[in-house]
Amino acid sequence: MAQVEKRGGLLRKSSASKKPLKEKVVLMYDEIFMTEDPSKCSPRFWEELFLMKVNLDYLEGKLESLDGEELMKIKDNINCLFQHCIQALGEEHPIRVVNALQTLCALIRGVHQKNKSTSGFDIINMLMGFDKAELCMKNLMESLDSLLCAEGSESLKSLCLKLLLCLVTVTDNISQNTILEYVMINSIFEAILQILSHPPSRREHGYDAVVLLALLVNYRKYEVSGPLNGKQYKDKEEEHQSGFFSALTNMVGSMFIADAHEKISVQTNEAILLALYEAVHLNRNFITVLAQSHPEMGLVTTPVSPAPTTPATPLGTTPPSSDVISSVELPLDADVQTSNLLITFLKYSSIVMQDTKDEHRLHSGKLCLIILTCIAEDQYANAFLHDDNMNFRVNLHRMPMRHRKKAADKNLPCRPLVCAVLDLMVEFIVTHMMKEFPMDLYVRCIQVVHKLLCYQKKCRVRLHYTWRELWSALINLLKFLMSNETVLLAKHNIFTLALMIVNLFNMFITYGDTFLPTPSSYDELYYEIIRMHQSFDNLYSMVLRLSTNAGQWKEAASKVTHALVNIRAIINHFNPKIESYAAVNHISQLSEEQVLEVVRANYDTLTLKLQDGLDQYERYSEQHKEAAFFKELVRSISTNVRRNLAFHTLSQEVLLKEFSTIS
């Protein structure tokens, strides 16, 4: 009950005949909600207001309870309150500053709740007045900038970031938030990046700062002259690169959570993944930083900090591990100092990409694959991924499956990082063949493999990898597409995926001698195609049937028919030779070695067609292909941030302890 009383701004319950007393601050709020100027009768009204402990619930509730007309009547007083809040931010006394920051949060949220249906301009008018808006926001941003860059209180910095998050997320669609226009004009970037480049403040505020950056970068992103173009963001980021990446490293790292039974669960954290994506996408130099070992990698465990100096629940999109009571770490590599952000990200992806049934995880899985796509296209990243002198043990999470043994993590080999990327793709391929088929993710997964192969072919990199696992996974995927043809065709064009898979095999057949590690690997490729010939024969029958009909799949299926020409040539060339060898030598079942012997002896007479464009691909483009996905993702993150801001009142107890004396 006490809570209810406090919410109403009541000091105590009383007998029915007497009205309960109201807190002084509530009485002062009531005066603001009259049409008269409250400072007329009491000249020290505004000075006193900011010495009072803020009652957020009452103030927000009061604003929400008024209708549009009533609110317009007290517009002058609201404008006055807003301006006095901004003035109070320049005061020396921290109590006033804290109260002003909290009042601003309540004002922005309360007025916004009221004006949901109207345009952002009304909100600006209601809070500041059109004529004063520019100056108001300039002063507000300058004050926030000073507070964030000052040596002072971490609690104040935390409140400043929360106020900025509150400003950024008041609308569902960030690009319709006209208040942000003023935030962009008076750039707050330097201050946020300074926080990230300073280890103590990064530990304290890194999460909110990174989320704020990720959201700001998405403001009017697709307009020709978006207020914050990638170049401007990139230049700023380069100056503070290590700070930004240390923050991301710790945050991506702290997403790893496993309980005592080793059932691994991960809070999908879209906001941090979005920040990582923006970093990789907007500034390809970041890819080199992804690869650097970090001195702070030891902090990849969930940070254990002293008693928080910020309000109990940080207000991002549920910070990593905040709702996990007991967390056992997913073990890092034995050799912690050889770890880097890319390894952390690959491990995180291996967990997130497992379960794509839930929408948030599906989004996160897609974002992980988009980040990998950007990495797989990049020359520098590829050079690092394929470097034979840079070997790592990467303990990816593998889904328990009935038909395979649990891999022993202790025997993980040290290999170039590209092997872990390929392992991750193979793992995805074999674990997602299900009725709710994630077609989009499969296409992205095959594209990542293709881009890596293109690099290997171009640079003649002979990677010592167990290619057979990839070939086997791809053939099993083709079998799945065929056996579920009717169900899948009702929802997807499965021929685009089938064509991509067939063309991966064509890539190995045509150029394999330039990038497969040994001649015997090339022989094994042929062995695998011959051994699984029935699957390719069935695929050919299926696409031939659909390409000779006049149905909707005619064109898509006929492309696969043409792409199968070399695979069919291999099968038709070697199968009779193998059967003849078996008959001559009276062997009913040939061993692998015997089949390989026949293959090696008959390469000379095999004729293959040269296929064009196998090593070409379309580069990733966000604006043309992914804009809708990112708009929806940013909307989801924004809503999540706002929800947390709304439900966790910015508790003053901690703040008041920090500033316990009023001089």
XYZ file of C-alpha atoms in Angstrom:
663
model
C 0.000 0.000 0.000
C 2.814 2.374 0.918
C 3.934 2.303 -2.702
C 0.489 3.361 -3.916
C 0.497 6.258 -1.486
C 3.917 7.366 -2.661
C 2.837 7.152 -6.306
C 0.071 9.588 -5.600
C 2.528 11.886 -3.862
C 0.791 11.269 -0.500
C 2.674 11.445 2.755
C 0.291 9.509 4.952
C -3.116 7.957 5.102
C -5.602 9.700 7.305
C -9.150 9.359 8.565
C -11.914 9.685 5.999
C -12.771 13.214 7.178
C -9.304 14.611 6.497
C -7.584 14.754 3.150
C -4.154 13.100 3.074
C -1.248 15.512 3.015
C 0.669 15.866 -0.233
C 4.441 16.027 -0.557
C 5.676 19.557 -1.082
C 7.070 18.652 -4.513
C 3.633 17.380 -5.569
C 2.018 20.632 -4.454
C 4.596 22.476 -6.549
C 3.847 20.278 -9.564
C 0.156 21.081 -9.095
C 1.004 24.777 -9.290
C 2.809 24.194 -12.599
C -0.354 22.526 -13.881
C -2.355 25.697 -13.236
C -2.530 28.342 -15.930
C -0.856 30.986 -13.721
C 2.926 31.440 -13.633
C 3.927 29.758 -10.340
C 6.832 32.163 -9.757
C 4.498 35.169 -9.592
C 3.480 34.408 -6.028
C 6.745 32.763 -4.943
C 9.797 34.248 -6.687
C 12.063 31.419 -5.432
C 9.708 28.755 -6.853
C 12.118 27.343 -9.472
C 15.129 27.438 -7.129
C 13.232 25.467 -4.511
C 11.766 22.993 -7.005
C 15.143 21.567 -7.937
C 16.075 20.996 -4.300
C 13.048 18.711 -3.924
C 13.287 15.002 -4.591
C 11.587 14.358 -7.926
C 8.357 12.361 -7.949
C 8.598 10.882 -11.435
C 5.402 8.849 -11.283
C 3.249 11.773 -10.239
C 4.703 14.152 -12.824
C 4.451 11.671 -15.708
C 1.003 10.491 -14.620
C -0.269 14.075 -14.406
C 0.984 14.868 -17.911
C -0.590 11.713 -19.303
C -3.928 12.388 -17.596
C -4.465 15.734 -19.364
C -6.016 15.856 -22.791
C -4.468 17.848 -25.640
C -6.497 21.007 -24.984
C -5.768 21.029 -21.252
C -2.087 20.557 -21.986
C -2.077 23.500 -24.419
C -3.497 25.745 -21.678
C -0.447 25.133 -19.478
C 2.044 25.132 -22.369
C 3.774 28.293 -21.083
C 4.397 26.688 -17.694
C 5.678 23.471 -19.326
C 8.032 25.560 -21.496
C 9.145 27.416 -18.388
C 9.788 24.164 -16.484
C 11.790 22.792 -19.425
C 13.932 25.931 -19.602
C 14.519 26.012 -15.865
C 15.585 22.355 -15.978
C 18.196 23.269 -18.586
C 19.375 26.234 -16.497
C 19.654 23.986 -13.446
C 22.018 21.664 -15.370
C 24.586 24.445 -15.227
C 24.338 24.742 -11.420
C 27.270 23.773 -9.267
C 25.159 21.814 -6.840
C 24.815 18.196 -7.991
C 21.426 17.692 -6.272
C 19.871 20.345 -8.508
C 21.508 18.795 -11.567
C 20.230 15.314 -10.701
C 16.698 16.598 -10.110
C 16.753 18.609 -13.332
C 17.885 15.559 -15.360
C 15.168 13.389 -13.870
C 12.515 16.044 -14.399
C 13.533 16.319 -18.061
C 13.128 12.550 -18.462
C 9.632 12.677 -16.968
C 8.662 15.719 -19.065
C 9.809 14.225 -22.356
C 8.157 10.879 -21.670
C 4.936 12.364 -20.276
C 4.391 14.844 -23.107
C 5.242 12.198 -25.659
C 2.751 9.684 -24.272
C 0.136 12.398 -24.639
C 1.061 13.263 -28.219
C 1.356 9.779 -29.664
C -1.002 10.501 -32.547
C 0.361 13.919 -33.446
C 3.563 14.892 -35.203
C 6.871 15.498 -33.467
C 6.538 19.247 -34.066
C 3.765 19.503 -31.490
C 6.008 17.860 -28.950
C 8.783 20.362 -29.587
C 6.295 23.205 -29.269
C 4.796 21.763 -26.099
C 8.160 21.245 -24.404
C 10.111 24.291 -25.532
C 8.072 26.459 -27.869
C 9.077 26.662 -31.539
C 10.725 30.055 -31.148
C 13.042 28.891 -28.368
C 13.586 25.272 -29.458
C 16.911 25.778 -31.190
C 18.503 27.698 -28.325
C 16.984 25.354 -25.709
C 18.365 22.240 -27.382
C 21.750 23.893 -27.975
C 21.986 24.701 -24.251
C 20.749 21.247 -23.273
C 23.292 19.476 -25.502
C 26.128 21.720 -24.293
C 25.248 20.971 -20.662
C 25.053 17.210 -21.309
C 28.336 17.401 -23.187
C 30.030 19.163 -20.228
C 28.612 16.714 -17.692
C 29.669 13.678 -19.764
C 33.196 14.994 -20.322
C 33.765 16.275 -16.761
C 35.867 14.443 -14.184
C 32.864 14.329 -11.853
C 30.214 11.913 -10.755
C 29.581 8.656 -12.590
C 25.946 8.799 -11.460
C 25.471 12.099 -13.243
C 27.027 10.687 -16.407
C 24.726 7.695 -16.149
C 21.685 9.989 -15.869
C 22.870 12.070 -18.844
C 23.085 8.924 -20.993
C 19.648 7.815 -19.812
C 18.207 11.213 -20.708
C 19.782 10.917 -24.178
C 18.355 7.388 -24.560
C 15.000 8.791 -23.472
C 15.234 11.534 -26.128
C 16.278 9.104 -28.866
C 13.616 6.466 -28.223
C 10.438 8.482 -27.625
C 9.125 7.555 -31.090
C 8.895 3.997 -32.419
C 10.369 5.101 -35.720
C 13.600 6.862 -34.819
C 13.670 8.786 -38.110
C 10.376 10.503 -37.276
C 11.751 11.896 -34.030
C 12.214 15.569 -34.887
C 13.883 16.299 -31.530
C 16.813 14.265 -32.865
C 17.410 16.886 -35.524
C 18.613 19.172 -32.707
C 20.650 16.390 -31.116
C 22.437 15.894 -34.446
C 23.072 19.607 -35.026
C 24.682 19.845 -31.583
C 26.733 16.687 -31.939
C 27.119 14.704 -28.760
C 29.332 12.097 -30.446
C 32.630 13.352 -29.081
C 31.370 13.033 -25.512
C 30.010 9.496 -26.023
C 33.239 8.372 -27.673
C 35.305 9.956 -24.896
C 33.389 7.843 -22.384
C 34.205 4.745 -24.426
C 37.889 5.573 -24.724
C 38.343 5.878 -20.943
C 38.436 2.391 -19.293
C 36.748 3.221 -15.938
C 33.870 5.144 -17.545
C 33.662 2.512 -20.274
C 33.124 -0.191 -17.668
C 30.466 1.919 -15.970
C 28.602 3.261 -19.018
C 29.798 1.235 -22.010
C 26.505 -0.500 -22.570
C 24.342 2.624 -22.709
C 26.956 4.509 -24.742
C 27.227 1.770 -27.379
C 23.441 1.392 -27.636
C 23.091 5.166 -27.993
C 25.670 5.253 -30.793
C 23.994 2.380 -32.636
C 20.631 4.160 -32.487
C 21.951 7.604 -33.483
C 23.692 6.165 -36.543
C 20.315 4.888 -37.736
C 18.588 8.279 -37.617
C 17.393 9.068 -41.168
C 20.057 6.699 -42.420
C 18.611 6.170 -45.898
C 18.176 9.814 -46.801
C 20.700 11.190 -49.282
C 22.131 13.612 -46.756
C 21.301 11.773 -43.544
C 22.384 14.035 -40.668
C 24.987 11.517 -39.639
C 26.502 9.995 -42.714
C 28.779 7.006 -42.454
C 31.863 9.067 -43.269
C 31.369 11.429 -40.335
C 30.715 8.499 -38.002
C 33.718 6.650 -39.401
C 36.121 9.558 -38.912
C 35.006 10.055 -35.335
C 35.174 6.341 -34.607
C 38.726 6.029 -35.892
C 39.931 8.464 -33.247
C 38.414 6.391 -30.443
C 38.654 3.000 -32.072
C 40.185 1.011 -29.232
C 37.665 2.287 -26.692
C 34.699 1.446 -28.836
C 36.063 -2.006 -29.510
C 37.012 -2.712 -25.919
C 33.448 -1.854 -24.966
C 32.057 -4.118 -27.678
C 34.472 -6.894 -26.764
C 33.371 -6.876 -23.153
C 29.728 -6.684 -24.071
C 29.756 -9.377 -26.720
C 31.803 -11.428 -24.283
C 29.390 -10.965 -21.426
C 26.587 -12.330 -23.582
C 27.989 -15.823 -22.975
C 25.993 -17.377 -20.212
C 25.687 -21.037 -19.317
C 24.035 -22.593 -16.312
C 25.484 -25.322 -14.153
C 24.129 -28.092 -16.394
C 25.925 -26.648 -19.411
C 22.651 -25.928 -21.138
C 23.767 -22.838 -22.915
C 21.421 -19.942 -23.181
C 22.224 -16.541 -24.546
C 20.319 -13.344 -24.160
C 20.087 -12.234 -27.710
C 21.189 -8.695 -27.552
C 20.194 -6.987 -30.727
C 21.455 -3.543 -29.739
C 25.057 -4.677 -29.229
C 24.985 -6.765 -32.410
C 23.657 -3.732 -34.285
C 26.555 -1.641 -32.931
C 29.037 -4.300 -34.036
C 27.407 -4.411 -37.481
C 27.521 -0.622 -37.885
C 31.175 -0.640 -36.885
C 32.091 -3.354 -39.378
C 29.865 -2.058 -42.149
C 30.582 1.677 -41.948
C 34.289 1.391 -41.416
C 36.028 -1.556 -42.968
C 39.232 -0.628 -41.082
C 37.426 -1.952 -38.051
C 37.897 -5.421 -39.401
C 41.591 -5.168 -38.578
C 40.640 -4.225 -35.010
C 38.299 -7.223 -34.812
C 41.381 -9.330 -35.238
C 43.623 -7.684 -32.658
C 44.126 -9.361 -29.327
C 42.786 -7.225 -26.534
C 44.537 -6.721 -23.197
C 41.054 -6.625 -21.655
C 40.050 -9.989 -23.085
C 40.208 -11.371 -19.562
C 37.102 -9.264 -18.947
C 35.117 -11.259 -21.453
C 33.414 -12.825 -18.472
C 30.355 -10.997 -17.182
C 31.863 -7.931 -15.484
C 31.594 -8.116 -11.723
C 31.569 -4.536 -10.567
C 31.327 -3.084 -7.074
C 27.940 -1.922 -5.818
C 26.466 -0.010 -8.736
C 26.633 3.740 -8.652
C 23.899 3.915 -11.264
C 20.216 3.138 -10.816
C 19.645 -0.499 -10.078
C 18.819 -1.620 -13.610
C 20.881 -0.063 -16.381
C 18.518 1.217 -19.001
C 19.642 -0.277 -22.256
C 17.837 -3.157 -23.907
C 18.200 -5.384 -20.857
C 21.964 -5.348 -20.295
C 23.812 -8.627 -20.833
C 23.294 -11.122 -18.002
C 21.205 -8.768 -15.880
C 18.446 -11.330 -15.367
C 20.664 -14.329 -14.795
C 21.093 -15.143 -11.134
C 23.922 -17.629 -11.309
C 26.081 -17.553 -14.383
C 28.780 -20.019 -15.270
C 30.977 -18.892 -18.117
C 31.199 -20.644 -21.428
C 34.912 -21.466 -21.256
C 37.151 -19.320 -23.389
C 40.117 -20.823 -25.163
C 42.732 -22.141 -22.785
C 45.067 -19.448 -24.008
C 43.040 -16.352 -23.196
C 45.511 -13.792 -24.523
C 45.266 -15.222 -28.050
C 41.574 -14.403 -28.117
C 40.031 -11.486 -29.971
C 36.657 -9.946 -30.707
C 36.182 -12.045 -33.837
C 36.544 -15.301 -31.870
C 34.136 -14.003 -29.226
C 31.685 -13.098 -31.974
C 31.987 -16.517 -33.674
C 31.250 -18.272 -30.396
C 28.296 -16.007 -29.720
C 26.988 -16.642 -33.240
C 27.283 -20.407 -32.750
C 24.849 -20.137 -29.831
C 22.454 -17.540 -31.254
C 22.162 -19.251 -34.641
C 21.055 -22.539 -33.106
C 17.508 -21.655 -32.229
C 15.860 -19.500 -34.887
C 12.249 -20.252 -33.950
C 11.892 -17.170 -31.777
C 11.674 -13.878 -33.709
C 14.387 -12.064 -31.738
C 16.800 -14.960 -32.174
C 15.940 -15.132 -35.859
C 16.798 -11.425 -36.152
C 20.012 -11.936 -34.208
C 20.958 -14.972 -36.309
C 20.350 -12.969 -39.464
C 22.444 -10.078 -38.131
C 25.292 -12.468 -37.254
C 25.225 -13.791 -40.840
C 25.139 -10.257 -42.282
C 28.204 -9.337 -40.193
C 29.949 -12.498 -41.441
C 28.991 -11.541 -45.014
C 30.692 -8.147 -44.627
C 33.759 -9.877 -43.188
C 33.844 -12.557 -45.929
C 33.850 -9.849 -48.634
C 36.703 -7.888 -47.155
C 40.230 -8.326 -48.504
C 41.993 -7.474 -45.221
C 39.689 -9.620 -43.147
C 40.236 -12.552 -45.511
C 43.992 -12.131 -45.368
C 43.781 -12.380 -41.574
C 41.254 -15.232 -41.565
C 43.446 -17.307 -43.913
C 46.838 -16.453 -42.373
C 48.692 -19.703 -41.728
C 50.811 -18.058 -39.041
C 47.796 -16.962 -37.018
C 46.198 -20.065 -35.544
C 43.461 -20.212 -32.928
C 41.425 -22.764 -31.031
C 37.779 -21.778 -31.342
C 35.346 -23.667 -29.171
C 32.092 -23.294 -31.119
C 28.907 -24.560 -29.562
C 27.508 -27.610 -31.331
C 23.890 -28.640 -31.042
C 23.460 -32.076 -29.461
C 22.235 -34.436 -32.178
C 21.319 -38.100 -31.901
C 23.427 -39.297 -34.795
C 26.724 -37.697 -33.865
C 29.116 -37.994 -30.961
C 29.750 -35.071 -28.632
C 33.024 -33.547 -29.752
C 35.749 -33.423 -27.144
C 36.678 -29.769 -26.745
C 40.101 -30.624 -25.375
C 41.262 -31.933 -28.747
C 40.454 -28.771 -30.665
C 43.144 -28.118 -33.237
C 44.811 -24.727 -33.688
C 43.862 -23.491 -37.159
C 43.440 -20.277 -39.155
C 40.207 -18.523 -38.172
C 38.534 -19.163 -41.534
C 38.210 -22.815 -40.455
C 36.021 -21.727 -37.541
C 33.863 -19.626 -39.894
C 33.449 -22.648 -42.213
C 32.707 -24.905 -39.218
C 30.026 -22.452 -38.114
C 28.439 -22.507 -41.581
C 28.545 -26.315 -41.784
C 27.035 -26.516 -38.306
C 24.201 -24.225 -39.378
C 23.555 -26.233 -42.555
C 23.229 -29.572 -40.757
C 21.109 -28.341 -37.836
C 18.321 -26.332 -39.488
C 16.679 -28.748 -41.917
C 13.169 -28.457 -40.519
C 9.588 -27.691 -41.513
C 9.894 -24.015 -40.561
C 12.752 -23.758 -43.027
C 14.859 -20.587 -42.524
C 15.432 -20.059 -46.260
C 16.857 -16.548 -45.929
C 19.470 -17.683 -43.398
C 20.472 -20.659 -45.580
C 20.997 -18.385 -48.586
C 23.221 -16.086 -46.490
C 25.122 -19.045 -45.083
C 25.911 -20.453 -48.572
C 26.888 -16.937 -49.721
C 29.439 -16.654 -46.904
C 31.005 -19.984 -47.960
C 31.039 -18.882 -51.620
C 32.761 -15.567 -50.826
C 35.458 -17.338 -48.824
C 36.035 -19.779 -51.715
C 36.304 -16.872 -54.170
C 39.073 -15.368 -52.034
C 40.883 -18.716 -51.831
C 40.667 -19.198 -55.588
C 41.804 -15.639 -56.323
C 44.756 -15.729 -53.904
C 45.512 -19.435 -54.397
C 45.220 -20.162 -50.701
C 45.424 -23.892 -50.053
C 43.487 -24.283 -46.838
C 43.939 -27.476 -44.831
C 40.321 -27.998 -43.967
C 38.096 -31.084 -43.779
C 36.243 -30.152 -46.975
C 34.436 -33.465 -46.919
C 32.261 -32.263 -44.034
C 31.127 -29.301 -46.113
C 30.445 -31.462 -49.204
C 28.480 -33.947 -47.139
C 26.432 -31.158 -45.466
C 25.614 -29.608 -48.856
C 24.494 -32.932 -50.339
C 22.302 -33.618 -47.299
C 20.751 -30.189 -47.738
C 19.947 -31.000 -51.386
C 18.347 -34.282 -50.264
C 16.246 -32.361 -47.734
C 15.061 -29.888 -50.396
C 14.041 -32.772 -52.666
C 12.244 -34.853 -50.061
C 10.254 -31.791 -48.896
C 9.694 -30.337 -52.351
C 5.913 -29.843 -52.075
C 5.898 -28.277 -48.587
C 8.873 -26.003 -49.295
C 7.729 -24.859 -52.743
C 4.522 -23.561 -51.180
C 6.631 -20.942 -49.351
C 10.016 -20.654 -51.050
C 11.786 -20.741 -54.384
C 14.041 -23.635 -53.419
C 15.788 -23.528 -56.811
C 17.764 -20.396 -55.952
C 19.267 -22.286 -53.005
C 19.741 -25.501 -55.031
C 21.522 -23.494 -57.736
C 23.863 -21.932 -55.174
C 24.715 -25.367 -53.748
C 25.328 -26.887 -57.193
C 27.507 -23.913 -58.105
C 29.605 -24.397 -54.964
C 30.343 -27.912 -56.259
C 31.066 -26.417 -59.697
C 33.511 -24.039 -58.043
C 35.364 -27.000 -56.497
C 35.276 -28.966 -59.785
C 36.461 -26.063 -61.959
C 38.983 -24.352 -59.675
C 39.591 -26.892 -56.903
C 43.069 -27.678 -58.213
C 44.068 -24.062 -57.375
C 42.880 -23.989 -53.755
C 42.303 -27.511 -52.417
C 45.218 -28.476 -50.146
C 46.423 -31.598 -51.990
C 45.756 -33.548 -55.219
C 44.143 -36.253 -53.098
C 41.562 -33.709 -51.820
C 40.521 -33.173 -55.423
C 40.220 -36.949 -55.862
C 38.060 -37.079 -52.708
C 35.717 -34.472 -54.207
C 35.106 -36.769 -57.186
C 34.714 -39.765 -54.885
C 32.037 -37.887 -52.876
C 30.135 -36.859 -56.050
C 30.253 -40.439 -57.403
C 29.329 -41.974 -54.034
C 26.308 -39.648 -53.722
C 25.375 -39.830 -57.416
C 21.814 -40.902 -56.612
C 21.141 -37.516 -54.947
C 22.393 -35.613 -57.983
C 20.434 -37.914 -60.326
C 17.270 -37.285 -58.307
C 17.871 -33.539 -58.343
C 18.320 -33.641 -62.119
C 15.061 -35.586 -62.556
C 13.207 -33.098 -60.359
C 14.469 -29.937 -62.114
C 14.040 -31.522 -65.551
C 10.415 -32.355 -64.727
C 9.713 -28.761 -63.577
C 11.675 -27.079 -66.366
C 9.781 -28.943 -69.082
C 6.424 -27.964 -67.570
C 5.008 -24.513 -68.185
C 4.599 -23.790 -64.450
C 5.948 -20.899 -62.373
C 9.226 -22.720 -61.621
C 10.171 -23.395 -65.251
C 12.938 -20.784 -65.499
C 14.357 -21.277 -62.001
C 14.477 -25.063 -62.439
C 16.079 -24.901 -65.892
C 18.986 -22.870 -64.455
C 19.711 -25.775 -62.087
C 19.441 -28.216 -65.017
C 22.192 -26.319 -66.880
C 24.331 -25.965 -63.745
C 24.353 -29.768 -63.259
C 26.112 -30.417 -66.586
C 29.608 -31.066 -65.158
C 28.410 -33.030 -62.136
C 26.430 -35.290 -64.503
C 29.433 -35.587 -66.822
C 31.569 -36.797 -63.883
C 28.940 -39.349 -62.796
C 28.295 -40.600 -66.347
C 32.013 -40.828 -67.108
C 33.210 -42.649 -63.987
C 30.270 -44.885 -63.025
C 30.587 -47.284 -66.014
C 34.376 -47.444 -65.425
C 33.859 -48.319 -61.743
C 31.277 -50.999 -62.628
C 33.595 -52.430 -65.263
C 36.539 -52.474 -62.778
C 34.354 -54.318 -60.250
C 33.198 -56.863 -62.866
C 36.715 -57.541 -64.203
C 38.105 -57.980 -60.688
C 35.036 -59.896 -59.392
C 34.480 -57.434 -56.511
C 30.921 -56.790 -55.383
C 31.707 -53.755 -53.182
C 34.677 -51.515 -53.993
C 36.620 -49.840 -51.212
C 37.198 -46.085 -51.254
C 40.809 -46.628 -52.269
C 39.790 -48.804 -55.219
C 37.269 -46.205 -56.440
C 39.940 -43.482 -56.116
C 42.301 -45.640 -58.157
C 39.722 -45.811 -60.981
C 39.161 -42.029 -60.733
C 42.886 -41.215 -60.968
C 43.300 -43.531 -63.943
C 40.460 -41.932 -65.934
C 40.815 -38.158 -65.479
C 42.431 -37.816 -68.915
C 39.351 -38.886 -70.850
C 36.893 -36.728 -68.882
C 35.496 -33.700 -70.739
C 34.074 -30.814 -68.718
C 32.454 -27.564 -69.854
C 33.926 -24.272 -68.715
C 31.270 -22.417 -66.723
C 31.421 -18.639 -66.448
C 30.916 -16.446 -63.426
C 31.424 -19.112 -60.764
C 33.874 -16.883 -58.897
C 31.716 -13.732 -59.182
C 29.267 -12.464 -56.589
C 27.107 -9.468 -55.848
C 28.531 -7.383 -53.034
C 26.474 -6.795 -49.912
C 24.342 -3.659 -50.088
C 22.326 -2.589 -47.072
C 20.308 0.206 -48.611
C 18.856 -1.741 -51.509
C 18.296 -5.129 -49.938
C 18.208 -4.799 -46.158
C 16.662 -1.402 -45.387
C 13.325 -2.902 -44.270
C 15.069 -5.386 -41.941
C 17.188 -2.690 -40.281
C 14.260 -0.284 -39.909
C 12.300 -3.020 -38.130
C 15.304 -4.006 -36.010
C 15.960 -0.415 -34.902
C 12.260 -0.010 -34.097
C 12.381 -3.165 -31.950
C 15.540 -2.010 -30.132
C 14.115 1.477 -29.610
C 10.887 0.087 -28.134
C 12.887 -2.191 -25.854
C 15.099 0.647 -24.600
C 12.058 2.835 -23.990
C 10.234 0.068 -22.142
C 13.128 -0.349 -19.746
C 13.408 3.388 -19.269
C 9.716 3.550 -18.484
C 9.569 0.750 -15.957
C 12.723 1.306 -13.944
C 12.358 4.556 -12.104
C 15.665 6.356 -11.818
C 16.124 5.678 -8.109
C 17.539 8.607 -6.148
C 18.838 6.780 -3.109
C 22.185 5.945 -4.675
C 22.517 9.418 -6.133
C 21.736 11.117 -2.856
C 24.321 9.014 -1.021
C 26.875 10.270 -3.478
C 25.922 13.901 -2.806
C 24.896 13.544 0.811
C 25.711 17.097 1.892
C 23.937 20.191 0.704
C 26.215 23.142 1.066
